[in-house]
Coordinates of C-alpha atoms in Angstrom, one line a residue:
Chain A
M58 CA 13.3 -16.5 -10.2
S59 CA 13.2 -20.2 -9.6
R60 CA 9.8 -20.4 -11.3
T61 CA 11.3 -19.7 -14.8
E62 CA 13.4 -22.9 -14.4
A63 CA 10.4 -24.9 -14.1
H64 CA 9.6 -24.3 -17.8
P65 CA 12.2 -25.8 -20.1
E66 CA 13.2 -22.7 -22.3
P67 CA 15.0 -23.2 -25.6
P68 CA 18.5 -23.6 -25.2
A69 CA 19.6 -20.5 -26.9
L70 CA 17.3 -17.5 -28.1
A71 CA 16.7 -17.6 -31.7
P72 CA 18.1 -14.4 -33.6
G73 CA 14.6 -13.0 -34.0
E74 CA 14.2 -13.7 -30.2
V75 CA 17.3 -11.5 -29.3
R76 CA 15.6 -8.6 -30.9
T77 CA 12.3 -9.3 -29.2
R78 CA 13.9 -9.5 -26.0
W79 CA 14.9 -6.0 -26.3
I80 CA 11.9 -4.6 -27.6
V81 CA 10.0 -6.2 -24.6
S82 CA 12.5 -5.3 -21.8
T83 CA 13.8 -1.8 -22.9
P84 CA 10.8 0.3 -22.3
P85 CA 9.8 -0.8 -18.8
I86 CA 13.7 -0.8 -17.8
L87 CA 14.0 2.8 -19.1
F88 CA 11.0 4.1 -17.5
L89 CA 11.6 2.6 -14.1
S90 CA 15.5 3.6 -14.3
L91 CA 14.4 7.2 -15.1
F92 CA 11.6 7.6 -12.8
F93 CA 12.3 5.2 -9.7
L94 CA 16.2 4.6 -9.8
A95 CA 17.5 8.0 -10.9
P96 CA 15.3 9.9 -8.4
F97 CA 16.4 7.4 -5.6
L98 CA 20.1 8.1 -6.6
I99 CA 19.5 11.9 -6.4
V100 CA 18.0 11.6 -3.1
L101 CA 21.1 9.5 -2.1
L102 CA 23.3 12.4 -3.5
A103 CA 21.2 15.3 -1.7
S104 CA 21.7 13.7 1.5
F105 CA 25.3 14.5 1.2
Q106 CA 24.7 18.2 -0.1
Y107 CA 24.1 21.6 1.6
P108 CA 20.7 23.2 1.4
G109 CA 20.2 26.1 -0.9
E110 CA 19.6 29.4 0.2
F111 CA 15.8 29.5 -0.7
G112 CA 15.2 25.7 -0.2
G113 CA 16.1 23.0 -2.3
L114 CA 19.9 22.1 -3.0
A115 CA 23.0 24.2 -2.8
P116 CA 25.0 23.7 -6.2
L117 CA 27.6 20.9 -6.0
L118 CA 30.3 23.3 -7.9
A119 CA 31.4 26.7 -6.4
Q120 CA 29.3 29.6 -7.8
G121 CA 30.1 33.0 -6.7
D122 CA 30.8 33.7 -3.3
S123 CA 28.4 31.1 -1.7
P124 CA 30.5 29.4 0.8
D125 CA 28.1 26.2 1.0
H126 CA 28.8 23.9 -2.0
G127 CA 30.2 20.4 -2.8
L128 CA 29.4 17.2 -0.5
T129 CA 29.3 17.0 3.3
W130 CA 28.7 14.6 6.2
E131 CA 26.9 17.4 8.4
N132 CA 23.3 16.1 7.6
Y133 CA 24.3 12.8 9.1
Q134 CA 26.1 14.3 11.8
F135 CA 23.0 16.8 12.6
F136 CA 20.9 13.6 13.0
F137 CA 23.0 12.2 15.4
S138 CA 23.7 15.4 17.3
D139 CA 20.3 15.7 18.7
T140 CA 18.4 13.0 20.6
L141 CA 15.2 14.2 19.5
F142 CA 15.5 12.5 15.9
A143 CA 16.7 9.3 17.4
E144 CA 13.5 9.4 19.7
I145 CA 11.5 9.9 16.7
F146 CA 12.8 7.0 14.9
L147 CA 12.4 5.0 18.3
K148 CA 8.7 6.0 18.8
S149 CA 8.0 5.2 15.0
F150 CA 9.4 1.7 15.4
L151 CA 7.4 1.4 18.6
V152 CA 4.2 2.3 17.0
A153 CA 5.2 0.0 13.9
A154 CA 5.7 -2.8 16.2
L155 CA 2.6 -2.4 18.3
S156 CA 0.6 -1.9 15.2
T157 CA 1.9 -5.1 13.8
L158 CA 1.1 -6.9 17.0
L159 CA -2.4 -5.8 17.1
C160 CA -3.1 -6.6 13.5
L161 CA -1.6 -10.2 14.3
V162 CA -4.0 -10.8 17.2
M163 CA -7.0 -9.5 15.4
A164 CA -6.2 -11.3 12.0
Y165 CA -5.5 -14.9 13.4
P166 CA -9.2 -15.7 14.3
V167 CA -10.2 -14.2 10.7
A168 CA -7.5 -16.0 9.0
W169 CA -8.2 -19.4 10.7
L170 CA -11.9 -19.1 9.9
I171 CA -11.2 -18.4 6.3
A172 CA -8.8 -21.3 5.9
R173 CA -11.2 -23.7 7.6
S174 CA -14.1 -22.7 5.5
P175 CA -15.5 -24.6 2.6
K176 CA -14.2 -23.0 -0.9
G177 CA -17.3 -21.1 -1.8
R178 CA -17.5 -19.3 1.5
R179 CA -13.7 -19.0 1.8
D180 CA -13.9 -16.5 -1.3
L181 CA -16.6 -14.6 0.0
L182 CA -14.9 -14.2 3.4
V183 CA -11.6 -13.1 1.4
L184 CA -13.6 -10.6 -0.6
L185 CA -15.3 -9.3 2.7
V186 CA -11.7 -8.6 3.8
I187 CA -10.7 -6.9 0.5
L188 CA -13.8 -4.5 0.1
P189 CA -13.3 -2.2 2.8
F190 CA -9.5 -1.9 2.2
A191 CA -10.6 -1.0 -1.5
S192 CA -12.2 2.2 -0.4
N193 CA -10.0 5.2 -0.2
F194 CA -7.4 5.4 2.5
L195 CA -8.2 9.0 3.7
I196 CA -12.0 8.0 3.9
R197 CA -10.9 5.0 6.2
V198 CA -8.8 7.3 8.5
Y199 CA -11.7 10.0 8.4
A200 CA -14.1 7.3 9.6
W201 CA -12.3 7.3 13.0
M202 CA -12.0 11.0 13.1
I203 CA -15.9 10.8 13.7
I204 CA -16.0 7.9 15.8
L205 CA -13.2 9.0 18.1
G206 CA -14.8 12.6 18.2
P207 CA -15.4 14.1 21.7
Q208 CA -19.3 14.3 20.8
Q209 CA -19.6 10.7 20.0
A210 CA -20.8 8.0 22.2
L211 CA -17.4 6.0 22.5
A212 CA -15.4 9.3 24.0
Q213 CA -18.4 10.3 26.2
G214 CA -18.8 6.6 27.6
V215 CA -15.3 6.5 28.2
N216 CA -15.2 10.0 30.1
W217 CA -18.3 8.9 32.2
V218 CA -16.4 6.0 33.3
L219 CA -13.2 8.2 34.2
S220 CA -15.2 10.8 36.0
A221 CA -17.1 8.0 37.8
L222 CA -13.5 6.9 39.0
G223 CA -12.6 10.4 39.9
Q224 CA -10.2 10.9 36.8
E225 CA -9.7 13.7 34.4
P226 CA -11.6 13.5 31.1
V227 CA -9.4 12.4 28.1
N228 CA -9.4 13.3 24.6
L229 CA -9.6 10.2 22.3
L230 CA -9.1 11.9 19.1
F231 CA -5.6 13.7 18.2
S232 CA -3.9 11.3 20.6
P233 CA -1.4 8.4 20.2
F234 CA -4.3 6.0 20.8
A235 CA -6.1 7.4 17.8
V236 CA -2.9 6.8 15.6
L237 CA -2.5 3.5 16.6
V238 CA -6.3 2.6 16.0
G239 CA -6.0 4.3 12.7
M240 CA -2.7 2.5 11.7
V241 CA -4.3 -1.0 12.7
Y242 CA -7.6 -0.4 11.0
V243 CA -5.8 0.7 7.7
H244 CA -3.2 -2.3 7.5
L245 CA -5.3 -5.2 9.1
P246 CA -5.9 -6.8 5.7
F247 CA -2.3 -7.0 4.7
M248 CA -2.0 -9.3 7.8
I249 CA -5.2 -11.2 7.3
L250 CA -4.5 -12.2 3.7
P251 CA -0.9 -13.7 3.8
L252 CA -1.8 -15.5 7.1
A253 CA -4.8 -17.0 5.4
T254 CA -3.0 -18.1 2.4
N255 CA -0.5 -19.8 4.7
L256 CA -3.1 -21.5 7.2
E257 CA -5.4 -22.7 4.1
K258 CA -2.1 -25.0 3.3
H259 CA -2.1 -26.7 6.9
D260 CA -3.4 -30.3 6.5
P261 CA -6.2 -30.7 9.0
L262 CA -4.8 -34.1 9.8
W263 CA -1.9 -32.8 11.6
L264 CA -4.3 -31.5 14.1
D265 CA -6.4 -34.8 14.3
A266 CA -2.8 -36.3 14.8
A267 CA -1.9 -34.2 17.7
R268 CA -5.3 -34.7 19.2
D269 CA -5.0 -38.7 19.0
L270 CA -1.5 -38.2 20.8
G271 CA -3.3 -36.1 23.8
A272 CA -2.6 -32.6 22.9
T273 CA -5.0 -30.3 24.4
S274 CA -6.5 -27.4 22.1
W275 CA -3.9 -24.7 23.7
Q276 CA -0.9 -27.3 22.8
R277 CA -2.3 -28.2 19.4
F278 CA -2.2 -24.5 18.6
W279 CA 1.0 -23.5 20.4
R280 CA 3.0 -26.5 19.0
V281 CA 1.4 -27.2 15.6
T282 CA -0.5 -24.4 14.2
W283 CA 1.6 -21.6 15.5
P284 CA 5.1 -22.6 14.4
L285 CA 3.8 -24.0 11.1
S286 CA 2.2 -20.4 10.3
L287 CA 5.1 -18.5 11.0
P288 CA 6.0 -17.7 7.2
G289 CA 2.7 -16.0 6.9
V290 CA 3.1 -14.2 10.0
F291 CA 6.5 -13.1 9.1
A292 CA 5.2 -12.1 5.5
G293 CA 2.3 -10.2 7.0
S294 CA 4.3 -8.5 9.7
A295 CA 6.6 -7.0 6.8
L296 CA 3.4 -5.8 5.0
V297 CA 2.2 -3.9 8.1
F298 CA 5.5 -2.9 9.8
I299 CA 6.9 -1.3 6.9
P300 CA 4.0 1.1 5.6
V301 CA 3.3 1.8 9.3
L302 CA 6.8 3.0 9.7
G303 CA 6.9 5.3 7.0
M304 CA 3.1 6.5 7.3
F305 CA 2.7 10.4 7.6
A306 CA -0.9 11.0 7.1
I307 CA -2.4 9.0 9.8
P308 CA -0.5 10.7 12.6
D309 CA -1.0 14.1 10.7
I310 CA -4.9 13.3 10.8
L311 CA -5.5 11.5 13.7
G312 CA -2.4 12.4 15.9
G313 CA -1.9 15.6 18.2
T314 CA 1.0 18.1 17.4
R315 CA 3.3 15.7 19.6
D316 CA 2.6 12.5 17.9
M317 CA 5.2 12.9 15.0
L318 CA 6.5 10.0 13.3
I319 CA 9.3 9.7 10.9
G320 CA 7.1 10.3 8.0
N321 CA 6.0 13.6 9.5
L322 CA 9.5 14.6 9.9
I323 CA 10.5 13.7 6.3
K324 CA 7.5 15.5 5.1
D325 CA 8.2 18.8 7.2
Q326 CA 11.7 19.0 5.9
F327 CA 10.5 18.9 2.3
L328 CA 7.3 21.1 2.3
G329 CA 7.6 22.9 5.6
V330 CA 10.8 23.8 6.7
R331 CA 12.5 23.1 3.2
D332 CA 15.8 21.5 4.4
W333 CA 15.9 19.2 1.5
P334 CA 19.3 17.7 2.3
F335 CA 18.3 16.6 5.8
G336 CA 15.0 15.4 4.4
A337 CA 17.0 13.4 2.1
T338 CA 19.1 12.2 4.9
L339 CA 16.1 10.9 6.7
S340 CA 14.6 9.3 3.6
I341 CA 18.0 7.4 3.4
L342 CA 17.8 6.3 7.0
L343 CA 14.5 5.1 6.6
T344 CA 15.2 3.2 3.5
L345 CA 18.2 1.5 5.3
A346 CA 15.8 0.6 8.0
V347 CA 13.4 -0.7 5.7
L348 CA 15.9 -3.0 3.6
G349 CA 17.0 -4.3 7.2
L350 CA 13.7 -5.3 8.1
A351 CA 12.8 -6.7 4.8
G352 CA 16.0 -9.0 4.9
L353 CA 15.3 -9.9 8.4
A354 CA 11.5 -10.9 7.3
T355 CA 12.9 -12.8 4.4
W356 CA 15.4 -14.6 6.5
A357 CA 12.9 -15.1 9.4
G358 CA 10.2 -16.4 6.8
K359 CA 12.3 -19.4 5.3
P360 CA 10.8 -22.5 6.3
R361 CA 13.1 -24.4 8.4
R362 CA 14.1 -28.1 8.7
G363 CA 12.0 -29.7 11.4
H364 CA 9.1 -27.5 10.7
D365 CA 8.4 -28.9 7.3
Chain B
M217 CA -12.6 -31.0 9.4
T218 CA -13.7 -29.8 12.8
R219 CA -16.4 -27.3 13.1
P220 CA -14.9 -23.8 14.0
S221 CA -15.6 -23.0 17.6
P222 CA -18.1 -20.3 18.8
W223 CA -15.2 -18.3 20.5
L224 CA -13.5 -18.2 17.0
L225 CA -16.7 -17.2 15.2
L226 CA -17.2 -14.5 17.8
A227 CA -13.8 -13.2 17.7
A228 CA -13.8 -13.3 13.6
G229 CA -17.3 -11.7 13.7
L230 CA -15.9 -8.7 16.0
V231 CA -13.2 -8.1 13.6
Y232 CA -15.4 -8.0 10.7
A233 CA -17.7 -5.6 12.6
F234 CA -14.5 -3.6 13.1
L235 CA -13.7 -3.6 9.5
Y236 CA -17.0 -2.4 8.2
L237 CA -18.7 -0.4 11.1
P238 CA -16.6 2.9 10.6
L239 CA -17.4 3.3 6.9
A240 CA -21.2 2.3 7.5
I241 CA -20.9 5.4 10.1
V242 CA -19.4 7.6 7.1
V243 CA -22.2 6.4 4.6
A244 CA -24.9 6.9 7.2
Y245 CA -24.0 10.6 8.1
S246 CA -23.9 11.4 4.3
F247 CA -27.6 11.2 4.5
N248 CA -27.8 13.1 8.0
D249 CA -29.6 16.3 8.0
S250 CA -27.1 18.0 10.4
R251 CA -23.7 20.0 9.8
L252 CA -22.2 17.8 12.7
N253 CA -21.5 14.2 12.5
A254 CA -22.8 14.0 15.9
E255 CA -25.9 12.5 16.3
W256 CA -28.7 11.6 13.7
V257 CA -31.1 14.0 13.1
G258 CA -33.1 13.2 9.9
F259 CA -32.7 12.1 6.2
T260 CA -31.6 14.4 3.5
L261 CA -30.0 14.4 0.3
D262 CA -28.5 18.0 0.8
W263 CA -24.9 17.0 1.1
Y264 CA -24.8 15.2 -2.4
R265 CA -26.6 18.5 -3.7
T266 CA -23.5 20.6 -1.9
L267 CA -21.3 18.1 -3.4
F268 CA -22.5 18.5 -7.1
N269 CA -22.4 22.3 -7.0
D270 CA -18.9 22.5 -5.6
G271 CA -16.8 23.6 -8.3
E272 CA -13.5 22.7 -6.9
M273 CA -14.6 19.4 -5.9
L274 CA -15.9 18.7 -9.5
L275 CA -12.8 20.0 -11.0
A276 CA -10.5 17.6 -8.6
A277 CA -13.0 14.7 -9.7
R278 CA -12.1 15.3 -13.3
N279 CA -8.5 15.7 -12.6
S280 CA -8.8 12.5 -10.9
L281 CA -10.4 10.6 -13.6
L282 CA -7.9 12.0 -16.4
I283 CA -5.0 11.1 -14.3
A284 CA -6.3 7.7 -13.6
F285 CA -7.2 7.0 -17.2
T286 CA -3.9 8.1 -18.7
A287 CA -1.8 6.5 -15.9
S288 CA -3.6 3.2 -15.9
L289 CA -3.3 3.0 -19.6
S290 CA 0.4 3.8 -19.7
A291 CA 1.1 1.5 -16.8
T292 CA -0.6 -1.4 -18.4
V293 CA 1.7 -1.2 -21.6
L294 CA 4.7 -0.9 -19.6
G295 CA 3.6 -3.3 -17.0
T296 CA 2.5 -6.0 -19.4
L297 CA 6.0 -5.9 -21.1
A298 CA 7.7 -6.0 -17.7
G299 CA 5.6 -9.1 -16.7
M300 CA 6.6 -10.7 -20.0
A301 CA 10.1 -9.7 -19.6
M302 CA 10.4 -11.1 -16.2
H303 CA 8.5 -14.4 -17.1
R304 CA 10.3 -14.9 -20.3
Y305 CA 13.7 -13.6 -19.8
R306 CA 16.1 -14.0 -17.0
F307 CA 16.9 -10.3 -15.8
R308 CA 17.9 -10.2 -12.3
F309 CA 17.5 -6.6 -11.9
L310 CA 14.1 -6.2 -13.4
P311 CA 12.0 -7.8 -10.6
F312 CA 14.1 -5.4 -8.2
L313 CA 13.0 -2.4 -10.6
V314 CA 9.4 -3.6 -10.7
I315 CA 8.5 -4.6 -7.1
T316 CA 10.6 -2.1 -4.9
P317 CA 8.5 0.7 -6.0
V318 CA 5.6 -1.2 -4.7
A319 CA 7.0 -2.5 -1.6
M320 CA 8.8 0.7 -0.1
P321 CA 7.0 3.2 2.0
E322 CA 5.1 5.5 -0.5
I323 CA 6.5 8.6 1.2
L324 CA 10.2 7.4 0.1
L325 CA 9.0 7.3 -3.8
G326 CA 6.8 10.8 -3.2
V327 CA 10.0 12.6 -2.0
S328 CA 12.3 11.3 -4.3
L329 CA 10.1 12.3 -7.3
L330 CA 9.6 15.8 -5.8
V331 CA 13.4 16.1 -5.8
F332 CA 13.7 14.6 -9.4
F333 CA 11.1 16.5 -11.1
L334 CA 12.2 20.0 -9.6
Q335 CA 15.9 19.5 -9.3
A336 CA 16.7 17.2 -12.1
L337 CA 13.8 18.0 -14.8
H338 CA 13.2 21.5 -13.7
L339 CA 9.6 20.5 -14.2
T340 CA 6.7 22.5 -12.7
L341 CA 4.9 20.2 -10.5
G342 CA 1.3 19.5 -12.0
M343 CA -0.8 17.1 -13.9
V344 CA 2.2 15.7 -15.9
S345 CA 4.3 15.0 -12.6
V346 CA 1.4 13.3 -11.2
I347 CA 0.7 11.0 -14.2
L348 CA 4.3 10.1 -14.3
A349 CA 4.7 9.4 -10.6
H350 CA 1.4 7.2 -10.9
I351 CA 2.7 5.2 -13.9
T352 CA 5.8 4.5 -11.8
F353 CA 3.9 2.9 -8.9
S354 CA 1.4 1.1 -10.9
I355 CA 3.8 -0.6 -13.4
G356 CA 4.6 -3.2 -10.7
F357 CA 0.9 -4.3 -9.9
V358 CA 0.3 -5.0 -13.6
A359 CA 3.5 -6.7 -14.3
I360 CA 2.6 -9.1 -11.3
V361 CA -0.6 -10.0 -12.5
V362 CA 0.4 -10.5 -16.1
R363 CA 3.4 -12.7 -14.7
V364 CA 1.1 -15.0 -12.6
R365 CA -1.1 -15.3 -15.6
L366 CA 1.8 -16.3 -17.8
H367 CA 3.2 -18.8 -15.2
G368 CA -0.3 -20.5 -15.7
L369 CA -0.1 -20.9 -19.2
D370 CA 1.3 -24.2 -20.8
E371 CA 4.6 -23.2 -22.5
K372 CA 4.2 -25.8 -25.2
I373 CA 1.4 -23.3 -27.0
F374 CA 4.1 -20.9 -27.5
E375 CA 6.6 -23.6 -28.8
A376 CA 3.8 -25.0 -31.1
A377 CA 3.2 -21.4 -32.5
R378 CA 7.1 -21.1 -33.1
D379 CA 7.1 -24.5 -34.7
L380 CA 4.4 -23.6 -37.1
G381 CA 6.8 -20.8 -38.4
A382 CA 5.0 -17.9 -36.6
T383 CA 7.4 -14.7 -36.0
P384 CA 7.6 -13.3 -32.5
W385 CA 5.3 -10.7 -33.3
Q386 CA 2.7 -13.0 -34.7
T387 CA 3.1 -15.5 -31.9
F388 CA 2.2 -12.3 -29.3
R389 CA -0.5 -10.8 -31.5
W390 CA -2.6 -14.3 -32.0
V391 CA -1.3 -16.3 -28.9
T392 CA 0.0 -14.5 -26.1
F393 CA -1.9 -11.5 -26.3
P394 CA -5.5 -13.1 -26.4
L395 CA -4.4 -15.3 -23.5
I396 CA -3.2 -12.5 -21.2
L397 CA -5.9 -10.1 -22.2
P398 CA -8.1 -10.6 -19.2
A399 CA -4.9 -10.3 -16.7
M400 CA -4.1 -7.1 -18.5
A401 CA -7.7 -5.6 -18.1
A402 CA -7.6 -6.6 -14.6
G403 CA -4.3 -4.9 -14.0
M404 CA -5.5 -2.0 -15.7
L405 CA -8.5 -1.7 -13.5
M406 CA -6.2 -2.2 -10.5
A407 CA -4.1 0.6 -11.6
F408 CA -6.9 2.8 -12.4
A409 CA -8.2 2.1 -8.8
L410 CA -4.9 2.8 -7.4
S411 CA -4.4 5.9 -9.2
L412 CA -7.9 7.3 -8.2
D413 CA -7.1 6.4 -4.5
D414 CA -3.5 7.6 -4.3
F415 CA -2.8 10.3 -1.7
V416 CA 0.7 10.1 -0.2
I417 CA 2.7 10.2 -3.9
T418 CA 0.3 12.7 -5.1
F419 CA 0.5 15.1 -2.1
F420 CA 4.4 15.4 -3.0
T421 CA 4.1 15.6 -6.8
A422 CA 1.1 17.5 -7.3
G423 CA 2.6 21.0 -6.0
V424 CA -0.1 23.9 -6.1
G425 CA -0.6 23.1 -9.9
V426 CA -3.4 20.4 -9.6
S427 CA -5.8 19.1 -7.2
T428 CA -7.3 15.4 -7.0
L429 CA -10.1 13.9 -5.1
P430 CA -8.0 12.5 -2.2
L431 CA -6.0 16.0 -2.0
Q432 CA -9.3 17.6 -1.8
I433 CA -10.6 15.2 0.7
Y434 CA -7.4 15.8 2.7
S435 CA -7.9 19.7 2.8
M436 CA -11.5 19.3 3.8
I437 CA -10.8 16.9 6.8
K438 CA -7.9 19.2 7.8
I439 CA -9.7 22.6 7.5
A440 CA -13.5 22.3 8.0
V441 CA -15.2 18.8 8.3
T442 CA -18.8 19.0 6.9
P443 CA -20.9 15.8 5.7
E444 CA -20.0 17.0 2.3
V445 CA -16.9 14.6 2.8
N446 CA -19.2 11.9 3.6
A447 CA -21.0 12.1 0.5
V448 CA -18.0 12.2 -1.7
S449 CA -16.6 9.1 0.3
T450 CA -19.9 7.2 -0.3
L451 CA -19.9 7.9 -3.9
L452 CA -15.9 7.1 -4.2
M453 CA -16.6 3.6 -2.1
L454 CA -19.2 2.9 -4.7
L455 CA -17.0 3.3 -7.7
T456 CA -14.3 1.5 -6.1
L457 CA -16.6 -1.4 -5.2
V458 CA -17.6 -1.6 -8.9
L459 CA -13.8 -1.6 -10.0
V460 CA -12.8 -4.2 -7.5
I461 CA -15.9 -6.6 -8.3
A462 CA -15.0 -6.1 -12.1
A463 CA -11.5 -6.9 -11.8
S464 CA -12.1 -10.0 -9.5
R465 CA -14.6 -11.2 -12.4
L466 CA -11.9 -10.5 -15.2
D467 CA -9.2 -12.6 -13.7
K468 CA -9.3 -15.2 -11.0
T469 CA -5.6 -14.7 -10.4
F470 CA -6.2 -11.0 -9.6
M471 CA -6.9 -11.6 -5.7
K472 CA -3.6 -13.6 -5.4
G473 CA -1.8 -10.9 -7.4
A474 CA -3.1 -8.4 -5.2
A475 CA -2.3 -10.1 -2.0

């Protein structure tokens, strides 16, 4: 909250102010403690519980002759007992990393154009990035279901080329490729916007200076623009990587049965096989991964001396 | 300032095409006189007719609007308070409480609310659980927009009100409130749009009790795709378009808060 310090506040809150402070702060704090913090703590607890006989959770205290009650490490042990789960986590990280990289490559030219445009056109270009991402998420995924469908020109064209080369025809839809396209399409604006915000702040004089010193256009990009844009790159990467990591709907709609990611695994534990404690364990592990990544992005995104 | 190179314009143009082409295809096929989204046959409004005669879809639309209205109104009250508290008072944990639900993968909030509603509250999943869940993830967006607005205001205005003997309530009612009203309205529109749009959290908290438009679209996509999906998508796009433009007109800081 460094911005608050910018405004000098009265040295002490007046007596009326103290009451106001509680009137203002209590409702949101209570609501979010009840509907965000408490549910999260319950999931943390559930990850150490046994599954109930008919789904849900087994009781914490002994009831009747049920042997499974109390707390256990079993769910975490189960995760590490089978490499299948580690593989799904690894695959999810790989998909998230690839999606982030593709988003970065596609976002850079757009962000650069936005940053270099005069004020009025800049707002229009930003609005044009926001508009498609304001349409329903499922609709954007569904659009690719149509485009990648076997009867569409794209799939037919690809298979025509493949058959000319003597290869077996492929299915574009319900494949890892479709999942990746969907991930990139849905998250691209999250990369463009922070990157453009960063690039806007670059002084064009820096590039002129580099040019006067004899830098080629490639050197100007690689030695000046790119290092200076790293905070924007890291912010955008976090905004793409983290939601992709937990995504279940895109693999569910565009992927095949073998394209399961962490999100699908978690969804199945709660709504399919109904093993809540293991689902809770997976959720906690995903949370830890996200926290680690967010910490890493904050650390990496901090401007360093020498780059300022 | 150097002019952008033709290669840059070409690359950026291709990305913009990538953003819009899929949506254009969805809209185009909603007017196509064929059951398959495969080739253009001829113009028709039949899919819109089917849509307006689809009882389940209309019920889902009604539920979606009711949920979005209730949730965005409540989130605006709570989010404004949270934004004011974050701006004025130095609670270290409040930004954490407000921002985390927005920043983490949606599925985590979805499953934790599912467990909480069923296990701790013994609530039957339905309209109430969905509304509570939507308020939870919307508060952060309203709070951020309101806080950005408050940061932009001159603190002297509030000091002047205090010096003239205004009580905290009077200061709020006659000074703060009119100044942050545009941000509140923008935040509410945004919360409304987010609620209308949400699939993941609704998927976990709705149970079998209630259906919303995104849930209805999801089951149509999964079971049987007909161009009726395209028709409902087109209408929904139109509605979001209006909401986004209204929100950005209401508050200039809206877009920065959104990003």
